[in-house]
XYZ file of C-alpha atoms in Angstrom:
295
model
C 10.439 -11.865 14.061
C 9.643 -9.339 16.624
C 8.102 -12.406 19.898
C 5.448 -10.226 19.782
C 4.176 -10.860 16.728
C 3.738 -14.445 17.033
C 2.127 -13.629 20.307
C -0.640 -10.637 18.118
C -1.164 -14.368 15.435
C -2.879 -16.013 19.039
C -5.776 -12.676 18.697
C -6.452 -13.480 15.504
C -9.253 -15.632 14.890
C -8.638 -20.032 14.159
C -10.090 -19.862 10.624
C -6.419 -16.398 9.910
C -4.378 -17.316 12.508
C -3.490 -21.011 10.783
C -3.366 -19.818 7.501
C -1.033 -17.067 8.692
C 0.858 -18.557 10.024
C 3.443 -20.914 8.061
C 3.485 -17.487 6.187
C 4.776 -16.034 9.169
C 7.197 -18.947 9.939
C 9.640 -18.661 6.983
C 12.832 -17.114 7.282
C 13.134 -15.394 4.981
C 9.244 -12.913 6.092
C 10.320 -9.318 5.833
C 6.473 -7.862 7.294
C 5.378 -7.617 3.364
C 2.509 -10.229 1.492
C 2.892 -10.829 -1.877
C -0.246 -9.844 -3.858
C 0.422 -13.864 -4.274
C 0.227 -14.481 -0.398
C -2.533 -11.871 0.150
C -4.922 -14.436 -2.361
C -4.279 -17.410 -0.635
C -5.414 -16.221 2.529
C -8.649 -14.379 1.464
C -9.848 -17.527 -0.254
C -8.679 -19.431 2.656
C -10.443 -17.275 5.195
C -13.143 -16.347 3.020
C -12.771 -12.811 3.202
C -13.156 -9.616 1.896
C -10.346 -7.951 0.625
C -10.867 -4.789 3.075
C -11.794 -7.804 6.219
C -8.587 -9.314 5.057
C -6.749 -5.985 5.543
C -8.358 -4.645 8.857
C -8.466 -8.352 10.433
C -4.319 -8.687 9.980
C -4.137 -4.910 11.775
C -2.962 -6.816 15.216
C 0.557 -8.514 13.207
C 1.411 -4.917 11.938
C 0.301 -3.251 14.993
C 2.823 -6.292 16.573
C 6.020 -3.911 15.521
C 4.907 -1.419 17.690
C 8.102 0.674 19.606
C 5.649 2.690 21.693
C 7.612 3.441 25.390
C 6.205 7.030 26.023
C 2.580 6.195 24.389
C 2.243 2.416 25.228
C -0.449 3.608 22.382
C 0.047 0.871 19.411
C -0.015 1.936 16.254
C -0.252 -0.670 12.943
C -1.211 -0.170 8.956
C -0.851 -1.690 6.066
C 0.089 0.251 2.865
C 0.220 -1.515 -0.683
C 2.147 -0.908 -3.590
C 1.611 -0.746 -7.445
C 3.033 -3.375 -7.341
C 0.865 -5.488 -5.397
C 2.267 -6.130 -2.136
C 1.178 -5.330 1.081
C 4.142 -4.052 3.215
C 3.017 -3.622 7.134
C 4.298 -0.565 8.979
C 4.078 0.644 13.051
C 4.372 3.805 15.509
C 7.562 4.864 16.998
C 8.629 6.802 19.484
C 12.494 6.993 21.491
C 12.861 7.685 25.162
C 15.631 10.619 25.536
C 14.528 11.836 22.573
C 12.012 15.043 21.436
C 8.391 13.857 20.619
C 9.411 14.913 17.162
C 10.996 12.519 16.839
C 8.397 9.837 16.603
C 7.131 8.032 13.344
C 4.071 6.912 12.347
C 2.616 4.264 11.655
C 0.963 5.973 8.426
C 4.829 6.868 7.668
C 6.341 3.496 8.197
C 4.258 1.759 6.370
C 4.494 3.624 3.511
C 8.881 4.430 4.177
C 8.542 0.307 4.441
C 6.401 0.014 1.303
C 9.474 2.671 -0.402
C 12.751 1.626 0.714
C 11.853 -1.155 -0.543
C 11.533 0.052 -4.120
C 7.474 1.137 -4.687
C 7.047 4.835 -6.376
C 3.362 4.391 -5.056
C 0.428 3.607 -3.653
C -3.192 2.346 -3.548
C -4.528 2.201 -0.507
C -3.683 2.770 3.328
C -5.430 -0.184 6.335
C -4.462 1.356 9.233
C -6.290 0.933 13.218
C -6.892 4.249 14.586
C -7.865 7.759 11.874
C -5.226 8.735 10.874
C -4.360 12.140 12.269
C -3.432 14.957 10.266
C 0.042 14.923 9.948
C -0.275 11.823 8.622
C -2.942 12.718 6.290
C -0.538 15.916 5.244
C 2.443 13.357 5.033
C -0.044 11.198 2.520
C -1.016 14.206 0.853
C 3.034 14.685 -0.278
C 2.763 10.575 -2.538
C 2.985 10.478 -5.880
C -0.226 9.066 -5.718
C -2.059 11.015 -3.310
C -4.940 11.658 -6.184
C -6.571 8.520 -5.650
C -5.134 6.723 -2.441
C -7.869 5.326 -0.308
C -8.487 4.974 3.617
C -10.104 2.272 5.683
C -10.117 1.397 8.843
C -12.260 -0.767 10.865
C -15.804 -0.190 10.980
C -15.755 2.012 8.665
C -16.328 2.857 5.054
C -13.088 3.483 2.545
C -13.200 6.620 1.812
C -10.062 8.797 -0.628
C -6.966 10.546 0.729
C -8.899 13.641 -0.422
C -11.865 13.005 1.439
C -10.437 13.250 4.645
C -8.447 16.360 3.624
C -10.237 18.606 1.917
C -9.152 21.445 0.546
C -5.720 19.875 0.652
C -2.382 21.483 -0.122
C 0.224 20.124 -1.093
C 3.483 20.156 -4.108
C 1.695 21.033 -7.180
C 0.152 24.564 -4.889
C 3.892 24.785 -5.131
C 4.586 23.567 -8.408
C 6.189 20.574 -7.320
C 6.094 17.579 -10.112
C 8.112 15.056 -7.838
C 5.739 13.404 -5.692
C 7.493 11.707 -2.884
C 8.118 8.072 -4.262
C 9.118 9.312 -7.816
C 12.765 7.947 -8.701
C 15.460 9.873 -8.997
C 18.564 10.087 -8.784
C 20.488 13.420 -7.633
C 23.819 12.922 -8.118
C 25.620 12.677 -4.654
C 28.850 11.367 -4.927
C 32.033 10.501 -2.341
C 35.458 9.535 -2.121
C 34.668 7.447 1.004
C 35.013 3.696 0.377
C 33.392 3.138 3.895
C 29.849 0.293 2.493
C 28.309 2.168 5.025
C 29.630 5.182 3.628
C 28.631 4.695 0.176
C 25.450 2.657 1.303
C 23.860 6.241 3.287
C 25.165 8.835 -0.295
C 22.587 5.700 -1.712
C 19.828 6.062 0.145
C 21.126 10.274 -0.249
C 20.663 10.294 -3.701
C 16.836 8.163 -3.658
C 15.918 10.936 -1.317
C 12.384 13.242 -1.729
C 13.286 17.164 -1.433
C 12.014 19.882 -3.632
C 11.714 22.470 -0.720
C 14.642 23.096 -0.183
C 17.231 20.053 -1.657
C 18.814 19.483 1.143
C 19.129 16.191 0.451
C 19.617 13.540 2.676
C 20.827 9.490 3.477
C 22.021 7.041 6.472
C 22.957 3.639 6.747
C 23.407 1.298 9.432
C 24.839 -1.842 10.253
C 22.991 -4.669 12.181
C 26.073 -6.020 14.749
C 25.451 -9.009 12.213
C 26.348 -7.101 9.165
C 23.379 -6.855 8.150
C 22.980 -2.967 6.380
C 19.840 -0.348 6.344
C 19.231 2.416 4.898
C 16.872 5.393 5.286
C 16.255 8.034 2.728
C 14.849 11.949 4.010
C 11.854 12.748 2.853
C 10.279 16.013 2.525
C 6.477 17.961 2.914
C 5.456 20.934 1.472
C 4.092 21.415 4.541
C 7.558 20.585 6.153
C 6.723 19.903 10.205
C 5.593 16.120 8.265
C 9.556 15.491 6.790
C 10.441 12.549 7.754
C 14.361 12.549 8.731
C 16.684 9.402 7.825
C 17.693 8.779 10.436
C 14.203 7.437 11.290
C 13.093 5.828 7.837
C 16.674 3.642 8.015
C 14.951 3.508 11.477
C 11.844 2.390 10.502
C 13.571 0.185 7.689
C 15.749 -1.851 10.309
C 11.770 -2.410 13.077
C 10.078 -3.947 9.727
C 13.129 -6.941 9.595
C 13.225 -7.708 12.745
C 16.139 -6.863 14.706
C 16.116 -4.930 17.363
C 17.144 -1.255 17.659
C 19.387 -2.646 20.340
C 21.690 -4.049 17.499
C 22.882 -0.992 16.460
C 26.373 -1.507 15.534
C 27.709 1.290 13.191
C 25.660 5.444 11.922
C 26.626 6.910 8.765
C 24.290 10.421 7.507
C 25.275 11.877 4.005
C 23.948 15.612 3.472
C 24.128 17.519 0.490
C 26.765 19.917 1.383
C 24.578 22.519 -0.438
C 21.402 21.857 1.310
C 19.708 24.294 3.250
C 19.678 21.750 6.517
C 21.008 19.716 8.495
C 20.192 16.157 9.817
C 23.730 16.200 11.779
C 22.853 17.076 15.028
C 19.322 15.233 15.138
C 20.536 11.965 13.964
C 23.267 12.736 16.802
C 20.691 12.853 19.671
C 18.856 10.856 18.221
C 21.393 7.835 18.062
C 23.265 8.803 21.836
C 19.283 8.209 23.341
C 18.943 4.413 21.345
C 23.492 3.849 22.638
C 25.822 6.268 23.187
C 27.676 4.264 21.978
C 26.951 4.170 18.504
C 29.445 5.290 16.092
C 28.500 8.141 13.433
C 30.294 8.586 10.437
C 28.762 12.369 7.965
C 29.994 13.585 4.711
C 29.110 16.214 3.806
C 28.581 15.378 -0.620
């Protein structure tokens, strides 16, 4: 658990803080809220659904890693299962700004890694930038997605992104968060490489067919995966390393706890993640060993 998360608890209305504290203090709290827990919070606080989601944003923003901007953005998405997933922006000193992660990307990736196949709504503490609106337009649920932020009426993503361009315009039917298996294999038997290969098989890359996955091992041995999320507009695409870093951060781990990394990518892909993965890991810690496999 990030210390900042417990600090953020003290900024919430007293009734909400009292109801939420036992949830945050659970040893298995994973920056998500089950539908049952969310319903209990609704009943205990007497807030509406949208009011409660907005009120919870300081908890999501507490996961922000923003050493460059010092601008902390939180997001909460609701998966089709009804579970809520927190997310926050991430920045990395010593790399290009293109390597940063937006809060919306974080919350969506968090839900995706944990098995959701779509999201019904997203709550953000600031209006989503154009980059994120385009990223969200890649989703399986892009046409119905509801966007909520403080002191505004909820609107659909399509109202925020009129005359949008997305997968359908390129005759792509498998949108982001569709369950897939690309069938990549590797002869390597190391657990970290196997995990990275499994992540690559879940990646969304219908434009380049450049499937890629990353696995990060923390000092305590826990493994965090990330898979590539491609976008019809190319630039909002999210590299597999970033998805793994999101996964690790939302589990309450510091990025200083990365002990080892593995990258697996399709050997015949049109693009490669190797250079960017190496550069970002080196910026985090030049001593992190990286295993690379072209499958």
